[in-house]
mmCIF file of C-alpha atoms in Angstrom:
data_model
loop_
_atom_site.group_PDB
_atom_site.id
_atom_site.type_symbol
_atom_site.label_atom_id
_atom_site.label_comp_id
_atom_site.label_asym_id
_atom_site.label_seq_id
_atom_site.Cartn_x
_atom_site.Cartn_y
_atom_site.Cartn_z
ATOM 1 C CA UNK A 5 0.042 0.038 0.195
ATOM 2 C CA UNK A 6 1.486 3.340 -0.909
ATOM 3 C CA UNK A 7 1.674 6.261 1.582
ATOM 4 C CA UNK A 8 0.433 9.764 0.891
ATOM 5 C CA UNK A 9 2.791 12.652 0.598
ATOM 6 C CA UNK A 10 1.441 13.861 4.209
ATOM 7 C CA UNK A 11 2.092 10.486 5.398
ATOM 8 C CA UNK A 12 5.398 10.179 4.445
ATOM 9 C CA UNK A 13 6.575 13.542 5.878
ATOM 10 C CA UNK A 14 5.043 13.457 9.289
ATOM 11 C CA UNK A 15 6.695 12.111 12.017
ATOM 12 C CA UNK A 16 5.422 8.930 13.746
ATOM 13 C CA UNK A 17 3.066 8.933 16.631
ATOM 14 C CA UNK A 18 4.361 9.143 20.036
ATOM 15 C CA UNK A 19 6.530 6.005 21.200
ATOM 16 C CA UNK A 20 3.962 5.431 23.765
ATOM 17 C CA UNK A 21 0.338 6.074 24.600
ATOM 18 C CA UNK A 22 1.230 6.917 28.114
ATOM 19 C CA UNK A 23 3.479 9.843 27.071
ATOM 20 C CA UNK A 24 0.768 12.245 27.803
ATOM 21 C CA UNK A 25 -0.175 10.982 31.094
ATOM 22 C CA UNK A 26 3.948 11.067 31.991
ATOM 23 C CA UNK A 27 3.942 14.711 30.957
ATOM 24 C CA UNK A 28 0.833 15.855 32.882
ATOM 25 C CA UNK A 29 2.063 13.974 35.913
ATOM 26 C CA UNK A 30 5.311 15.721 35.936
ATOM 27 C CA UNK A 31 3.633 19.187 35.158
ATOM 28 C CA UNK A 32 1.377 18.311 37.973
ATOM 29 C CA UNK A 33 4.118 17.386 40.387
ATOM 30 C CA UNK A 34 5.854 20.867 39.474
ATOM 31 C CA UNK A 35 2.876 22.738 40.045
ATOM 32 C CA UNK A 36 2.256 21.271 43.530
ATOM 33 C CA UNK A 37 5.977 21.931 44.473
ATOM 34 C CA UNK A 38 5.389 25.520 43.387
ATOM 35 C CA UNK A 39 2.200 26.170 45.342
ATOM 36 C CA UNK A 40 3.542 24.341 48.424
ATOM 37 C CA UNK A 41 6.563 26.978 48.239
ATOM 38 C CA UNK A 42 4.003 29.717 47.758
ATOM 39 C CA UNK A 43 2.209 28.261 50.838
ATOM 40 C CA UNK A 44 -1.061 27.702 48.939
ATOM 41 C CA UNK A 45 -1.949 24.257 50.065
ATOM 42 C CA UNK A 46 -5.377 24.213 48.321
ATOM 43 C CA UNK A 47 -3.913 24.908 44.839
ATOM 44 C CA UNK A 48 -1.021 22.519 45.460
ATOM 45 C CA UNK A 49 -3.623 19.755 45.633
ATOM 46 C CA UNK A 50 -6.098 21.048 43.135
ATOM 47 C CA UNK A 51 -3.820 22.078 40.068
ATOM 48 C CA UNK A 52 -1.995 18.652 40.130
ATOM 49 C CA UNK A 53 -5.465 16.781 40.258
ATOM 50 C CA UNK A 54 -6.668 18.626 37.092
ATOM 51 C CA UNK A 55 -3.483 18.129 35.315
ATOM 52 C CA UNK A 56 -3.146 14.341 35.999
ATOM 53 C CA UNK A 57 -6.920 13.936 35.567
ATOM 54 C CA UNK A 58 -6.708 15.395 32.353
ATOM 55 C CA UNK A 59 -3.696 13.028 31.328
ATOM 56 C CA UNK A 60 -5.732 10.046 32.789
ATOM 57 C CA UNK A 61 -9.008 10.978 30.887
ATOM 58 C CA UNK A 62 -7.298 11.327 27.502
ATOM 59 C CA UNK A 63 -4.888 8.182 27.782
ATOM 60 C CA UNK A 64 -7.563 5.757 28.964
ATOM 61 C CA UNK A 65 -10.023 6.967 26.443
ATOM 62 C CA UNK A 66 -7.858 7.369 23.460
ATOM 63 C CA UNK A 67 -8.669 4.153 22.019
ATOM 64 C CA UNK A 68 -12.513 4.751 22.159
ATOM 65 C CA UNK A 69 -12.855 8.268 21.298
ATOM 66 C CA UNK A 70 -11.210 10.258 18.274
ATOM 67 C CA UNK A 71 -11.167 13.358 20.111
ATOM 68 C CA UNK A 72 -9.362 11.749 23.164
ATOM 69 C CA UNK A 73 -6.926 10.175 20.426
ATOM 70 C CA UNK A 74 -6.412 13.854 18.860
ATOM 71 C CA UNK A 75 -5.657 15.147 22.437
ATOM 72 C CA UNK A 76 -3.091 12.592 23.395
ATOM 73 C CA UNK A 77 -1.102 13.090 20.347
ATOM 74 C CA UNK A 78 -1.991 9.565 18.780
ATOM 75 C CA UNK A 79 -2.217 10.339 15.020
ATOM 76 C CA UNK A 80 -1.813 6.924 13.280
ATOM 77 C CA UNK A 81 -3.539 8.122 10.150
ATOM 78 C CA UNK A 82 -3.692 10.920 7.725
ATOM 79 C CA UNK A 83 -7.298 11.812 8.695
ATOM 80 C CA UNK A 84 -6.274 12.534 12.364
ATOM 81 C CA UNK A 85 -3.189 14.429 11.055
ATOM 82 C CA UNK A 86 -5.355 16.605 8.877
ATOM 83 C CA UNK A 87 -7.821 17.229 11.811
ATOM 84 C CA UNK A 88 -4.773 18.362 13.906
ATOM 85 C CA UNK A 89 -3.473 20.416 11.002
ATOM 86 C CA UNK A 90 -6.573 22.366 10.763
ATOM 87 C CA UNK A 91 -7.211 22.620 14.828
ATOM 88 C CA UNK A 92 -3.645 23.820 15.047
ATOM 89 C CA UNK A 93 -4.389 26.618 12.402
ATOM 90 C CA UNK A 94 -7.672 27.746 14.010
ATOM 91 C CA UNK A 95 -5.930 28.039 17.254
ATOM 92 C CA UNK A 96 -3.311 30.063 15.810
ATOM 93 C CA UNK A 97 -6.059 32.336 14.053
ATOM 94 C CA UNK A 98 -7.797 32.942 17.499
ATOM 95 C CA UNK A 99 -4.556 33.783 19.030
ATOM 96 C CA UNK A 100 -3.564 35.996 16.316
ATOM 97 C CA UNK A 101 -6.891 37.794 16.703
ATOM 98 C CA UNK A 102 -6.526 38.288 20.643
ATOM 99 C CA UNK A 103 -3.043 39.784 20.156
ATOM 100 C CA UNK A 104 -4.042 42.223 17.258
ATOM 101 C CA UNK A 105 -7.124 43.509 19.661
ATOM 102 C CA UNK A 106 -4.499 43.473 22.637
ATOM 103 C CA UNK A 107 -2.165 45.807 20.624
ATOM 104 C CA UNK A 108 -5.144 47.822 19.624
ATOM 105 C CA UNK A 109 -6.397 48.202 23.150
ATOM 106 C CA UNK A 110 -2.777 49.384 24.315
ATOM 107 C CA UNK A 111 -2.333 51.782 21.451
ATOM 108 C CA UNK A 112 -5.753 53.276 22.167
ATOM 109 C CA UNK A 113 -4.520 53.876 25.790
ATOM 110 C CA UNK A 114 -1.219 55.514 24.592
ATOM 111 C CA UNK A 115 0.872 52.559 25.450
ATOM 112 C CA UNK A 116 3.368 50.896 22.825
ATOM 113 C CA UNK A 117 5.122 47.831 23.219
ATOM 114 C CA UNK A 118 4.265 45.332 26.133
ATOM 115 C CA UNK A 119 3.643 41.483 26.006
ATOM 116 C CA UNK A 120 1.135 41.925 22.993
ATOM 117 C CA UNK A 121 3.758 43.408 20.884
ATOM 118 C CA UNK A 122 6.345 40.945 21.737
ATOM 119 C CA UNK A 123 3.994 37.965 21.305
ATOM 120 C CA UNK A 124 3.039 39.385 17.784
ATOM 121 C CA UNK A 125 6.812 39.897 16.820
ATOM 122 C CA UNK A 126 7.594 36.170 17.927
ATOM 123 C CA UNK A 127 4.482 34.880 16.213
ATOM 124 C CA UNK A 128 5.370 36.718 12.770
ATOM 125 C CA UNK A 129 8.930 35.730 13.074
ATOM 126 C CA UNK A 130 7.674 31.977 13.524
ATOM 127 C CA UNK A 131 5.399 32.155 10.570
ATOM 128 C CA UNK A 132 8.050 33.652 8.322
ATOM 129 C CA UNK A 133 10.562 30.907 9.166
ATOM 130 C CA UNK A 134 7.890 28.097 8.995
ATOM 131 C CA UNK A 135 7.003 29.487 5.729
ATOM 132 C CA UNK A 136 10.624 29.227 4.462
ATOM 133 C CA UNK A 137 10.991 25.814 5.893
ATOM 134 C CA UNK A 138 7.851 24.433 4.431
ATOM 135 C CA UNK A 139 8.316 25.936 0.937
ATOM 136 C CA UNK A 140 11.781 24.342 0.307
ATOM 137 C CA UNK A 141 11.683 21.818 -2.544
ATOM 138 C CA UNK A 142 10.463 18.207 -1.251
ATOM 139 C CA UNK A 143 9.781 19.647 2.418
ATOM 140 C CA UNK A 144 6.242 19.752 3.400
ATOM 141 C CA UNK A 145 6.832 19.342 7.042
ATOM 142 C CA UNK A 146 8.816 21.094 9.885
#
């Protein structure tokens, strides 16, 4: 069976389906440690519970749910890779719109620069670099 061009250039799925759970557990433990240092015991319990709960839910339901499989990074076919590509593009569009609105708000209040400008510059530079990398002959992925 011949692979499509997208399948040939996409990286393989994560080495294990447990990678998301491992990552969310590390993030949860880190958040707990930070909250304990800050003296906020309630958040030290709540934040890791949310993070690890998300990891568990996505990992355990990935085999039964397309959405959970997407969220866990398990993209074993072209359809899921295209869904991920479209979802990523939609996310980028929303973030760019939020940044533009933030810059407009700051300009109305006689302020220039700040985090909105910095993040917009970072996004623009990233887009240019990614465009250059993706338009090279024979290269359709980063």
